[in-house]
Amino acid sequence: MLTEDILAREFTRIVSQYYPQVGELLKSCHVKIIRGQWGRPAKHFQYVGIYCSEEMMMYLQAHHNLLRDIAENMGLVQVVFLNATRLLRDPMSKLKQSDPRLWLELHLLAA
């Protein structure tokens, strides 16, 4: 877990340092490194998950190629945008039980 937090902070720092306008957009989002696996035998990979409100999502998607290039240079696979408002309203979501801190942070973003 500690490694993912460090990578997320480093990703945000690099974006803010080299692209200040995009860094300002990321300040109103929650950036998280998400681990995944695929295939047999399982191949492990990491990608950047950016949780943001619906309004911010369209501004960030305009810079998707830029964010993906930075993530790939850091050894991450992809950048994915996740709608925090929709995730909080999903009745089947187990986010509150699995990661209560993230759940509270998403409430701040969605408000």
PDB file of N, CA and C in Angstrom:
ATOM      1  N   MET A   1       0.811  -1.202   0.000  1.00  0.00           N
ATOM      2  CA  MET A   1       0.000   0.000   0.000  1.00  0.00           C
ATOM      3  C   MET A   1       0.853   1.263   0.000  1.00  0.00           C
ATOM      4  N   LEU A   2       1.950   1.217   0.716  1.00  0.00           N
ATOM      5  CA  LEU A   2       2.799   2.388   0.805  1.00  0.00           C
ATOM      6  C   LEU A   2       3.380   2.748  -0.550  1.00  0.00           C
ATOM      7  N   THR A   3       3.735   1.756  -1.328  1.00  0.00           N
ATOM      8  CA  THR A   3       4.296   1.998  -2.652  1.00  0.00           C
ATOM      9  C   THR A   3       3.292   2.695  -3.558  1.00  0.00           C
ATOM     10  N   GLU A   4       2.028   2.282  -3.488  1.00  0.00           N
ATOM     11  CA  GLU A   4       1.008   2.911  -4.321  1.00  0.00           C
ATOM     12  C   GLU A   4       0.807   4.378  -3.934  1.00  0.00           C
ATOM     13  N   ASP A   5       0.832   4.674  -2.630  1.00  0.00           N
ATOM     14  CA  ASP A   5       0.678   6.061  -2.192  1.00  0.00           C
ATOM     15  C   ASP A   5       1.833   6.929  -2.679  1.00  0.00           C
ATOM     16  N   ILE A   6       3.039   6.390  -2.610  1.00  0.00           N
ATOM     17  CA  ILE A   6       4.208   7.138  -3.079  1.00  0.00           C
ATOM     18  C   ILE A   6       4.129   7.375  -4.581  1.00  0.00           C
ATOM     19  N   LEU A   7       3.735   6.355  -5.331  1.00  0.00           N
ATOM     20  CA  LEU A   7       3.599   6.515  -6.788  1.00  0.00           C
ATOM     21  C   LEU A   7       2.519   7.536  -7.136  1.00  0.00           C
ATOM     22  N   ALA A   8       1.413   7.523  -6.411  1.00  0.00           N
ATOM     23  CA  ALA A   8       0.333   8.477  -6.679  1.00  0.00           C
ATOM     24  C   ALA A   8       0.795   9.907  -6.404  1.00  0.00           C
ATOM     25  N   ARG A   9       1.510  10.111  -5.303  1.00  0.00           N
ATOM     26  CA  ARG A   9       2.025  11.451  -5.001  1.00  0.00           C
ATOM     27  C   ARG A   9       3.056  11.887  -6.031  1.00  0.00           C
ATOM     28  N   GLU A  10       3.899  10.963  -6.465  1.00  0.00           N
ATOM     29  CA  GLU A  10       4.917  11.285  -7.470  1.00  0.00           C
ATOM     30  C   GLU A  10       4.263  11.628  -8.812  1.00  0.00           C
ATOM     31  N   PHE A  11       3.238  10.892  -9.198  1.00  0.00           N
ATOM     32  CA  PHE A  11       2.515  11.189 -10.435  1.00  0.00           C
ATOM     33  C   PHE A  11       1.922  12.596 -10.370  1.00  0.00           C
ATOM     34  N   THR A  12       1.280  12.918  -9.249  1.00  0.00           N
ATOM     35  CA  THR A  12       0.676  14.240  -9.082  1.00  0.00           C
ATOM     36  C   THR A  12       1.743  15.327  -9.097  1.00  0.00           C
ATOM     37  N   ARG A  13       2.883  15.076  -8.458  1.00  0.00           N
ATOM     38  CA  ARG A  13       3.955  16.059  -8.416  1.00  0.00           C
ATOM     39  C   ARG A  13       4.519  16.326  -9.808  1.00  0.00           C
ATOM     40  N   ILE A  14       4.728  15.276 -10.584  1.00  0.00           N
ATOM     41  CA  ILE A  14       5.282  15.438 -11.932  1.00  0.00           C
ATOM     42  C   ILE A  14       4.313  16.220 -12.815  1.00  0.00           C
ATOM     43  N   VAL A  15       3.039  15.881 -12.745  1.00  0.00           N
ATOM     44  CA  VAL A  15       2.045  16.595 -13.545  1.00  0.00           C
ATOM     45  C   VAL A  15       2.006  18.068 -13.136  1.00  0.00           C
ATOM     46  N   SER A  16       2.017  18.338 -11.833  1.00  0.00           N
ATOM     47  CA  SER A  16       1.955  19.725 -11.355  1.00  0.00           C
ATOM     48  C   SER A  16       3.203  20.514 -11.722  1.00  0.00           C
ATOM     49  N   GLN A  17       4.346  19.848 -11.719  1.00  0.00           N
ATOM     50  CA  GLN A  17       5.599  20.534 -12.012  1.00  0.00           C
ATOM     51  C   GLN A  17       5.717  20.901 -13.486  1.00  0.00           C
ATOM     52  N   TYR A  18       5.395  19.967 -14.373  1.00  0.00           N
ATOM     53  CA  TYR A  18       5.601  20.206 -15.798  1.00  0.00           C
ATOM     54  C   TYR A  18       4.373  20.769 -16.513  1.00  0.00           C
ATOM     55  N   TYR A  19       3.189  20.522 -15.979  1.00  0.00           N
ATOM     56  CA  TYR A  19       1.952  21.004 -16.582  1.00  0.00           C
ATOM     57  C   TYR A  19       1.084  21.598 -15.477  1.00  0.00           C
ATOM     58  N   PRO A  20       1.362  22.834 -15.062  1.00  0.00           N
ATOM     59  CA  PRO A  20       0.676  23.423 -13.904  1.00  0.00           C
ATOM     60  C   PRO A  20      -0.845  23.534 -14.064  1.00  0.00           C
ATOM     61  N   GLN A  21      -1.325  23.768 -15.270  1.00  0.00           N
ATOM     62  CA  GLN A  21      -2.775  23.872 -15.458  1.00  0.00           C
ATOM     63  C   GLN A  21      -3.456  22.539 -15.197  1.00  0.00           C
ATOM     64  N   VAL A  22      -2.861  21.456 -15.657  1.00  0.00           N
ATOM     65  CA  VAL A  22      -3.423  20.131 -15.416  1.00  0.00           C
ATOM     66  C   VAL A  22      -3.255  19.764 -13.944  1.00  0.00           C
ATOM     67  N   GLY A  23      -2.162  20.195 -13.335  1.00  0.00           N
ATOM     68  CA  GLY A  23      -1.950  19.963 -11.913  1.00  0.00           C
ATOM     69  C   GLY A  23      -3.013  20.624 -11.060  1.00  0.00           C
ATOM     70  N   GLU A  24      -3.456  21.799 -11.476  1.00  0.00           N
ATOM     71  CA  GLU A  24      -4.554  22.470 -10.755  1.00  0.00           C
ATOM     72  C   GLU A  24      -5.844  21.664 -10.843  1.00  0.00           C
ATOM     73  N   LEU A  25      -6.083  21.047 -11.983  1.00  0.00           N
ATOM     74  CA  LEU A  25      -7.271  20.199 -12.121  1.00  0.00           C
ATOM     75  C   LEU A  25      -7.171  18.974 -11.219  1.00  0.00           C
ATOM     76  N   LEU A  26      -5.971  18.412 -11.090  1.00  0.00           N
ATOM     77  CA  LEU A  26      -5.788  17.220 -10.263  1.00  0.00           C
ATOM     78  C   LEU A  26      -5.946  17.514  -8.776  1.00  0.00           C
ATOM     79  N   LYS A  27      -5.792  18.773  -8.380  1.00  0.00           N
ATOM     80  CA  LYS A  27      -5.961  19.118  -6.967  1.00  0.00           C
ATOM     81  C   LYS A  27      -7.381  18.869  -6.481  1.00  0.00           C
ATOM     82  N   SER A  28      -8.338  18.911  -7.386  1.00  0.00           N
ATOM     83  CA  SER A  28      -9.730  18.679  -6.990  1.00  0.00           C
ATOM     84  C   SER A  28     -10.143  17.231  -7.248  1.00  0.00           C
ATOM     85  N   CYS A  29      -9.162  16.351  -7.399  1.00  0.00           N
ATOM     86  CA  CYS A  29      -9.420  14.923  -7.650  1.00  0.00           C
ATOM     87  C   CYS A  29      -8.638  14.079  -6.659  1.00  0.00           C
ATOM     88  N   HIS A  30      -8.980  12.821  -6.609  1.00  0.00           N
ATOM     89  CA  HIS A  30      -8.239  11.855  -5.798  1.00  0.00           C
ATOM     90  C   HIS A  30      -7.504  10.922  -6.754  1.00  0.00           C
ATOM     91  N   VAL A  31      -6.180  10.900  -6.648  1.00  0.00           N
ATOM     92  CA  VAL A  31      -5.355  10.063  -7.519  1.00  0.00           C
ATOM     93  C   VAL A  31      -4.929   8.835  -6.725  1.00  0.00           C
ATOM     94  N   LYS A  32      -5.141   7.665  -7.311  1.00  0.00           N
ATOM     95  CA  LYS A  32      -4.816   6.415  -6.637  1.00  0.00           C
ATOM     96  C   LYS A  32      -4.206   5.450  -7.647  1.00  0.00           C
ATOM     97  N   ILE A  33      -3.219   4.696  -7.205  1.00  0.00           N
ATOM     98  CA  ILE A  33      -2.634   3.651  -8.034  1.00  0.00           C
ATOM     99  C   ILE A  33      -3.393   2.365  -7.730  1.00  0.00           C
ATOM    100  N   ILE A  34      -3.900   1.742  -8.773  1.00  0.00           N
ATOM    101  CA  ILE A  34      -4.723   0.544  -8.629  1.00  0.00           C
ATOM    102  C   ILE A  34      -3.964  -0.639  -9.208  1.00  0.00           C
ATOM    103  N   ARG A  35      -3.918  -1.713  -8.447  1.00  0.00           N
ATOM    104  CA  ARG A  35      -3.265  -2.945  -8.907  1.00  0.00           C
ATOM    105  C   ARG A  35      -4.285  -3.844  -9.571  1.00  0.00           C
ATOM    106  N   GLY A  36      -3.833  -4.552 -10.574  1.00  0.00           N
ATOM    107  CA  GLY A  36      -4.701  -5.497 -11.264  1.00  0.00           C
ATOM    108  C   GLY A  36      -3.895  -6.683 -11.753  1.00  0.00           C
ATOM    109  N   GLN A  37      -4.601  -7.695 -12.189  1.00  0.00           N
ATOM    110  CA  GLN A  37      -3.947  -8.851 -12.792  1.00  0.00           C
ATOM    111  C   GLN A  37      -4.828  -9.368 -13.908  1.00  0.00           C
ATOM    112  N   TRP A  38      -4.182  -9.987 -14.880  1.00  0.00           N
ATOM    113  CA  TRP A  38      -4.912 -10.447 -16.047  1.00  0.00           C
ATOM    114  C   TRP A  38      -4.208 -11.649 -16.635  1.00  0.00           C
ATOM    115  N   GLY A  39      -4.988 -12.580 -17.139  1.00  0.00           N
ATOM    116  CA  GLY A  39      -4.465 -13.719 -17.879  1.00  0.00           C
ATOM    117  C   GLY A  39      -4.039 -14.879 -17.011  1.00  0.00           C
ATOM    118  N   ARG A  40      -3.628 -15.937 -17.721  1.00  0.00           N
ATOM    119  CA  ARG A  40      -3.080 -17.121 -17.063  1.00  0.00           C
ATOM    120  C   ARG A  40      -1.758 -17.442 -17.708  1.00  0.00           C
ATOM    121  N   PRO A  41      -0.688 -17.489 -17.033  1.00  0.00           N
ATOM    122  CA  PRO A  41      -0.515 -17.153 -15.626  1.00  0.00           C
ATOM    123  C   PRO A  41      -0.762 -15.661 -15.413  1.00  0.00           C
ATOM    124  N   ALA A  42      -1.159 -15.335 -14.211  1.00  0.00           N
ATOM    125  CA  ALA A  42      -1.563 -13.957 -13.908  1.00  0.00           C
ATOM    126  C   ALA A  42      -0.393 -12.993 -14.078  1.00  0.00           C
ATOM    127  N   LYS A  43      -0.632 -11.964 -14.873  1.00  0.00           N
ATOM    128  CA  LYS A  43       0.343 -10.891 -15.039  1.00  0.00           C
ATOM    129  C   LYS A  43      -0.150  -9.708 -14.225  1.00  0.00           C
ATOM    130  N   HIS A  44       0.704  -9.195 -13.361  1.00  0.00           N
ATOM    131  CA  HIS A  44       0.332  -8.084 -12.496  1.00  0.00           C
ATOM    132  C   HIS A  44       0.671  -6.762 -13.180  1.00  0.00           C
ATOM    133  N   PHE A  45      -0.192  -5.790 -13.014  1.00  0.00           N
ATOM    134  CA  PHE A  45       0.043  -4.470 -13.576  1.00  0.00           C
ATOM    135  C   PHE A  45      -0.547  -3.422 -12.644  1.00  0.00           C
ATOM    136  N   GLN A  46      -0.122  -2.179 -12.839  1.00  0.00           N
ATOM    137  CA  GLN A  46      -0.618  -1.053 -12.055  1.00  0.00           C
ATOM    138  C   GLN A  46      -1.052   0.043 -13.015  1.00  0.00           C
ATOM    139  N   TYR A  47      -2.121   0.719 -12.645  1.00  0.00           N
ATOM    140  CA  TYR A  47      -2.565   1.851 -13.443  1.00  0.00           C
ATOM    141  C   TYR A  47      -3.041   2.965 -12.528  1.00  0.00           C
ATOM    142  N   VAL A  48      -3.171   4.155 -13.094  1.00  0.00           N
ATOM    143  CA  VAL A  48      -3.568   5.331 -12.333  1.00  0.00           C
ATOM    144  C   VAL A  48      -5.083   5.457 -12.407  1.00  0.00           C
ATOM    145  N   GLY A  49      -5.724   5.549 -11.251  1.00  0.00           N
ATOM    146  CA  GLY A  49      -7.154   5.817 -11.178  1.00  0.00           C
ATOM    147  C   GLY A  49      -7.356   7.228 -10.671  1.00  0.00           C
ATOM    148  N   ILE A  50      -8.050   8.033 -11.429  1.00  0.00           N
ATOM    149  CA  ILE A  50      -8.328   9.407 -11.031  1.00  0.00           C
ATOM    150  C   ILE A  50      -9.817   9.508 -10.746  1.00  0.00           C
ATOM    151  N   TYR A  51     -10.150   9.656  -9.464  1.00  0.00           N
ATOM    152  CA  TYR A  51     -11.533   9.809  -9.040  1.00  0.00           C
ATOM    153  C   TYR A  51     -11.861  11.300  -9.062  1.00  0.00           C
ATOM    154  N   CYS A  52     -12.884  11.676  -9.811  1.00  0.00           N
ATOM    155  CA  CYS A  52     -13.244  13.084  -9.901  1.00  0.00           C
ATOM    156  C   CYS A  52     -14.753  13.219 -10.110  1.00  0.00           C
ATOM    157  N   SER A  53     -15.222  14.432  -9.943  1.00  0.00           N
ATOM    158  CA  SER A  53     -16.642  14.686 -10.155  1.00  0.00           C
ATOM    159  C   SER A  53     -16.946  14.674 -11.651  1.00  0.00           C
ATOM    160  N   GLU A  54     -18.209  14.605 -11.968  1.00  0.00           N
ATOM    161  CA  GLU A  54     -18.625  14.527 -13.368  1.00  0.00           C
ATOM    162  C   GLU A  54     -18.227  15.777 -14.151  1.00  0.00           C
ATOM    163  N   GLU A  55     -18.266  16.936 -13.488  1.00  0.00           N
ATOM    164  CA  GLU A  55     -17.913  18.186 -14.159  1.00  0.00           C
ATOM    165  C   GLU A  55     -16.419  18.237 -14.496  1.00  0.00           C
ATOM    166  N   MET A  56     -15.590  17.736 -13.586  1.00  0.00           N
ATOM    167  CA  MET A  56     -14.142  17.768 -13.800  1.00  0.00           C
ATOM    168  C   MET A  56     -13.683  16.736 -14.823  1.00  0.00           C
ATOM    169  N   MET A  57     -14.458  15.692 -14.987  1.00  0.00           N
ATOM    170  CA  MET A  57     -14.040  14.596 -15.845  1.00  0.00           C
ATOM    171  C   MET A  57     -13.812  15.049 -17.289  1.00  0.00           C
ATOM    172  N   MET A  58     -14.679  15.897 -17.813  1.00  0.00           N
ATOM    173  CA  MET A  58     -14.513  16.303 -19.209  1.00  0.00           C
ATOM    174  C   MET A  58     -13.288  17.193 -19.398  1.00  0.00           C
ATOM    175  N   TYR A  59     -12.929  17.985 -18.381  1.00  0.00           N
ATOM    176  CA  TYR A  59     -11.720  18.801 -18.480  1.00  0.00           C
ATOM    177  C   TYR A  59     -10.472  17.924 -18.442  1.00  0.00           C
ATOM    178  N   LEU A  60     -10.491  16.900 -17.598  1.00  0.00           N
ATOM    179  CA  LEU A  60      -9.340  16.007 -17.495  1.00  0.00           C
ATOM    180  C   LEU A  60      -9.202  15.106 -18.719  1.00  0.00           C
ATOM    181  N   GLN A  61     -10.315  14.686 -19.291  1.00  0.00           N
ATOM    182  CA  GLN A  61     -10.247  13.817 -20.462  1.00  0.00           C
ATOM    183  C   GLN A  61      -9.633  14.522 -21.662  1.00  0.00           C
ATOM    184  N   ALA A  62      -9.673  15.843 -21.668  1.00  0.00           N
ATOM    185  CA  ALA A  62      -9.020  16.589 -22.740  1.00  0.00           C
ATOM    186  C   ALA A  62      -7.497  16.416 -22.673  1.00  0.00           C
ATOM    187  N   HIS A  63      -6.979  16.076 -21.497  1.00  0.00           N
ATOM    188  CA  HIS A  63      -5.540  15.884 -21.309  1.00  0.00           C
ATOM    189  C   HIS A  63      -5.186  14.413 -21.109  1.00  0.00           C
ATOM    190  N   HIS A  64      -6.036  13.517 -21.569  1.00  0.00           N
ATOM    191  CA  HIS A  64      -5.847  12.085 -21.339  1.00  0.00           C
ATOM    192  C   HIS A  64      -4.529  11.573 -21.928  1.00  0.00           C
ATOM    193  N   ASN A  65      -4.187  11.982 -23.132  1.00  0.00           N
ATOM    194  CA  ASN A  65      -2.943  11.514 -23.767  1.00  0.00           C
ATOM    195  C   ASN A  65      -1.715  11.962 -22.979  1.00  0.00           C
ATOM    196  N   LEU A  66      -1.742  13.193 -22.494  1.00  0.00           N
ATOM    197  CA  LEU A  66      -0.641  13.717 -21.703  1.00  0.00           C
ATOM    198  C   LEU A  66      -0.472  12.918 -20.408  1.00  0.00           C
ATOM    199  N   LEU A  67      -1.576  12.670 -19.710  1.00  0.00           N
ATOM    200  CA  LEU A  67      -1.530  11.915 -18.456  1.00  0.00           C
ATOM    201  C   LEU A  67      -1.096  10.471 -18.697  1.00  0.00           C
ATOM    202  N   ARG A  68      -1.549   9.883 -19.781  1.00  0.00           N
ATOM    203  CA  ARG A  68      -1.155   8.510 -20.100  1.00  0.00           C
ATOM    204  C   ARG A  68       0.333   8.419 -20.401  1.00  0.00           C
ATOM    205  N   ASP A  69       0.883   9.399 -21.115  1.00  0.00           N
ATOM    206  CA  ASP A  69       2.320   9.391 -21.401  1.00  0.00           C
ATOM    207  C   ASP A  69       3.147   9.480 -20.124  1.00  0.00           C
ATOM    208  N   ILE A  70       2.726  10.322 -19.204  1.00  0.00           N
ATOM    209  CA  ILE A  70       3.438  10.438 -17.926  1.00  0.00           C
ATOM    210  C   ILE A  70       3.356   9.126 -17.163  1.00  0.00           C
ATOM    211  N   ALA A  71       2.176   8.506 -17.135  1.00  0.00           N
ATOM    212  CA  ALA A  71       2.007   7.233 -16.428  1.00  0.00           C
ATOM    213  C   ALA A  71       2.871   6.146 -17.060  1.00  0.00           C
ATOM    214  N   GLU A  72       2.921   6.079 -18.373  1.00  0.00           N
ATOM    215  CA  GLU A  72       3.735   5.066 -19.045  1.00  0.00           C
ATOM    216  C   GLU A  72       5.217   5.274 -18.777  1.00  0.00           C
ATOM    217  N   ASN A  73       5.652   6.529 -18.691  1.00  0.00           N
ATOM    218  CA  ASN A  73       7.056   6.799 -18.366  1.00  0.00           C
ATOM    219  C   ASN A  73       7.394   6.408 -16.930  1.00  0.00           C
ATOM    220  N   MET A  74       6.393   6.331 -16.078  1.00  0.00           N
ATOM    221  CA  MET A  74       6.599   5.897 -14.691  1.00  0.00           C
ATOM    222  C   MET A  74       6.481   4.382 -14.551  1.00  0.00           C
ATOM    223  N   GLY A  75       6.181   3.682 -15.635  1.00  0.00           N
ATOM    224  CA  GLY A  75       6.060   2.237 -15.588  1.00  0.00           C
ATOM    225  C   GLY A  75       4.653   1.756 -15.283  1.00  0.00           C
ATOM    226  N   LEU A  76       3.677   2.639 -15.390  1.00  0.00           N
ATOM    227  CA  LEU A  76       2.281   2.279 -15.159  1.00  0.00           C
ATOM    228  C   LEU A  76       1.604   2.039 -16.505  1.00  0.00           C
ATOM    229  N   VAL A  77       0.545   1.275 -16.497  1.00  0.00           N
ATOM    230  CA  VAL A  77      -0.059   0.836 -17.747  1.00  0.00           C
ATOM    231  C   VAL A  77      -0.939   1.899 -18.384  1.00  0.00           C
ATOM    232  N   GLN A  78      -1.820   2.521 -17.618  1.00  0.00           N
ATOM    233  CA  GLN A  78      -2.858   3.371 -18.203  1.00  0.00           C
ATOM    234  C   GLN A  78      -3.351   4.365 -17.165  1.00  0.00           C
ATOM    235  N   VAL A  79      -4.139   5.338 -17.622  1.00  0.00           N
ATOM    236  CA  VAL A  79      -4.837   6.274 -16.747  1.00  0.00           C
ATOM    237  C   VAL A  79      -6.329   6.074 -16.962  1.00  0.00           C
ATOM    238  N   VAL A  80      -7.055   5.898 -15.867  1.00  0.00           N
ATOM    239  CA  VAL A  80      -8.494   5.658 -15.930  1.00  0.00           C
ATOM    240  C   VAL A  80      -9.188   6.726 -15.096  1.00  0.00           C
ATOM    241  N   PHE A  81     -10.251   7.310 -15.663  1.00  0.00           N
ATOM    242  CA  PHE A  81     -11.045   8.296 -14.940  1.00  0.00           C
ATOM    243  C   PHE A  81     -12.280   7.615 -14.368  1.00  0.00           C
ATOM    244  N   LEU A  82     -12.528   7.838 -13.086  1.00  0.00           N
ATOM    245  CA  LEU A  82     -13.666   7.227 -12.409  1.00  0.00           C
ATOM    246  C   LEU A  82     -14.562   8.322 -11.855  1.00  0.00           C
ATOM    247  N   ASN A  83     -15.844   8.219 -12.146  1.00  0.00           N
ATOM    248  CA  ASN A  83     -16.816   9.202 -11.710  1.00  0.00           C
ATOM    249  C   ASN A  83     -17.142   8.964 -10.238  1.00  0.00           C
ATOM    250  N   ALA A  84     -16.689   9.857  -9.365  1.00  0.00           N
ATOM    251  CA  ALA A  84     -16.886   9.696  -7.922  1.00  0.00           C
ATOM    252  C   ALA A  84     -18.359   9.772  -7.553  1.00  0.00           C
ATOM    253  N   THR A  85     -19.111  10.638  -8.198  1.00  0.00           N
ATOM    254  CA  THR A  85     -20.534  10.790  -7.889  1.00  0.00           C
ATOM    255  C   THR A  85     -21.288   9.503  -8.189  1.00  0.00           C
ATOM    256  N   ARG A  86     -21.033   8.929  -9.332  1.00  0.00           N
ATOM    257  CA  ARG A  86     -21.721   7.695  -9.722  1.00  0.00           C
ATOM    258  C   ARG A  86     -21.323   6.530  -8.815  1.00  0.00           C
ATOM    259  N   LEU A  87     -20.061   6.489  -8.447  1.00  0.00           N
ATOM    260  CA  LEU A  87     -19.582   5.422  -7.568  1.00  0.00           C
ATOM    261  C   LEU A  87     -20.231   5.495  -6.185  1.00  0.00           C
ATOM    262  N   LEU A  88     -20.418   6.697  -5.678  1.00  0.00           N
ATOM    263  CA  LEU A  88     -21.044   6.854  -4.364  1.00  0.00           C
ATOM    264  C   LEU A  88     -22.530   6.517  -4.388  1.00  0.00           C
ATOM    265  N   ARG A  89     -23.173   6.748  -5.501  1.00  0.00           N
ATOM    266  CA  ARG A  89     -24.613   6.472  -5.603  1.00  0.00           C
ATOM    267  C   ARG A  89     -24.938   5.032  -5.962  1.00  0.00           C
ATOM    268  N   ASP A  90     -23.937   4.254  -6.308  1.00  0.00           N
ATOM    269  CA  ASP A  90     -24.150   2.864  -6.689  1.00  0.00           C
ATOM    270  C   ASP A  90     -24.556   2.049  -5.461  1.00  0.00           C
ATOM    271  N   PRO A  91     -25.763   1.460  -5.453  1.00  0.00           N
ATOM    272  CA  PRO A  91     -26.209   0.715  -4.271  1.00  0.00           C
ATOM    273  C   PRO A  91     -25.445  -0.596  -4.068  1.00  0.00           C
ATOM    274  N   MET A  92     -24.809  -1.119  -5.089  1.00  0.00           N
ATOM    275  CA  MET A  92     -24.068  -2.377  -4.977  1.00  0.00           C
ATOM    276  C   MET A  92     -22.593  -2.175  -4.612  1.00  0.00           C
ATOM    277  N   SER A  93     -22.170  -0.936  -4.495  1.00  0.00           N
ATOM    278  CA  SER A  93     -20.770  -0.653  -4.202  1.00  0.00           C
ATOM    279  C   SER A  93     -20.417  -1.082  -2.783  1.00  0.00           C
ATOM    280  N   LYS A  94     -19.287  -1.728  -2.648  1.00  0.00           N
ATOM    281  CA  LYS A  94     -18.767  -2.162  -1.345  1.00  0.00           C
ATOM    282  C   LYS A  94     -17.615  -1.265  -0.897  1.00  0.00           C
ATOM    283  N   LEU A  95     -17.504  -0.106  -1.509  1.00  0.00           N
ATOM    284  CA  LEU A  95     -16.396   0.791  -1.219  1.00  0.00           C
ATOM    285  C   LEU A  95     -16.403   1.261   0.231  1.00  0.00           C
ATOM    286  N   LYS A  96     -17.570   1.509   0.789  1.00  0.00           N
ATOM    287  CA  LYS A  96     -17.663   1.991   2.165  1.00  0.00           C
ATOM    288  C   LYS A  96     -17.076   0.968   3.137  1.00  0.00           C
ATOM    289  N   GLN A  97     -17.297  -0.312   2.874  1.00  0.00           N
ATOM    290  CA  GLN A  97     -16.778  -1.351   3.762  1.00  0.00           C
ATOM    291  C   GLN A  97     -15.299  -1.651   3.488  1.00  0.00           C
ATOM    292  N   SER A  98     -14.902  -1.632   2.221  1.00  0.00           N
ATOM    293  CA  SER A  98     -13.536  -2.027   1.877  1.00  0.00           C
ATOM    294  C   SER A  98     -12.519  -0.905   2.094  1.00  0.00           C
ATOM    295  N   ASP A  99     -12.891   0.335   1.821  1.00  0.00           N
ATOM    296  CA  ASP A  99     -11.960   1.453   1.970  1.00  0.00           C
ATOM    297  C   ASP A  99     -12.719   2.690   2.458  1.00  0.00           C
ATOM    298  N   PRO A 100     -13.016   2.768   3.764  1.00  0.00           N
ATOM    299  CA  PRO A 100     -13.827   3.884   4.272  1.00  0.00           C
ATOM    300  C   PRO A 100     -13.175   5.249   4.106  1.00  0.00           C
ATOM    301  N   ARG A 101     -11.853   5.295   4.144  1.00  0.00           N
ATOM    302  CA  ARG A 101     -11.176   6.584   3.978  1.00  0.00           C
ATOM    303  C   ARG A 101     -11.385   7.131   2.568  1.00  0.00           C
ATOM    304  N   LEU A 102     -11.219   6.291   1.570  1.00  0.00           N
ATOM    305  CA  LEU A 102     -11.464   6.693   0.191  1.00  0.00           C
ATOM    306  C   LEU A 102     -12.921   7.099   0.006  1.00  0.00           C
ATOM    307  N   TRP A 103     -13.826   6.360   0.620  1.00  0.00           N
ATOM    308  CA  TRP A 103     -15.247   6.668   0.523  1.00  0.00           C
ATOM    309  C   TRP A 103     -15.539   8.080   1.047  1.00  0.00           C
ATOM    310  N   LEU A 104     -14.932   8.458   2.173  1.00  0.00           N
ATOM    311  CA  LEU A 104     -15.124   9.806   2.715  1.00  0.00           C
ATOM    312  C   LEU A 104     -14.501  10.871   1.814  1.00  0.00           C
ATOM    313  N   GLU A 105     -13.332  10.587   1.272  1.00  0.00           N
ATOM    314  CA  GLU A 105     -12.694  11.542   0.369  1.00  0.00           C
ATOM    315  C   GLU A 105     -13.520  11.753  -0.894  1.00  0.00           C
ATOM    316  N   LEU A 106     -14.151  10.704  -1.381  1.00  0.00           N
ATOM    317  CA  LEU A 106     -14.997  10.844  -2.566  1.00  0.00           C
ATOM    318  C   LEU A 106     -16.227  11.688  -2.277  1.00  0.00           C
ATOM    319  N   HIS A 107     -16.725  11.628  -1.058  1.00  0.00           N
ATOM    320  CA  HIS A 107     -17.841  12.502  -0.687  1.00  0.00           C
ATOM    321  C   HIS A 107     -17.438  13.965  -0.754  1.00  0.00           C
ATOM    322  N   LEU A 108     -16.208  14.266  -0.366  1.00  0.00           N
ATOM    323  CA  LEU A 108     -15.727  15.637  -0.470  1.00  0.00           C
ATOM    324  C   LEU A 108     -15.599  16.081  -1.923  1.00  0.00           C
ATOM    325  N   LEU A 109     -15.178  15.159  -2.785  1.00  0.00           N
ATOM    326  CA  LEU A 109     -15.038  15.505  -4.208  1.00  0.00           C
ATOM    327  C   LEU A 109     -16.391  15.709  -4.872  1.00  0.00           C
ATOM    328  N   ALA A 110     -17.352  14.882  -4.515  1.00  0.00           N
ATOM    329  CA  ALA A 110     -18.650  14.939  -5.169  1.00  0.00           C
ATOM    330  C   ALA A 110     -19.469  16.146  -4.719  1.00  0.00           C
ATOM    331  N   ALA A 111     -19.144  16.700  -3.562  1.00  0.00           N
ATOM    332  CA  ALA A 111     -19.929  17.828  -3.049  1.00  0.00           C
ATOM    333  C   ALA A 111     -19.596  19.121  -3.747  1.00  0.00           C
TER     334      ALA A 111
END
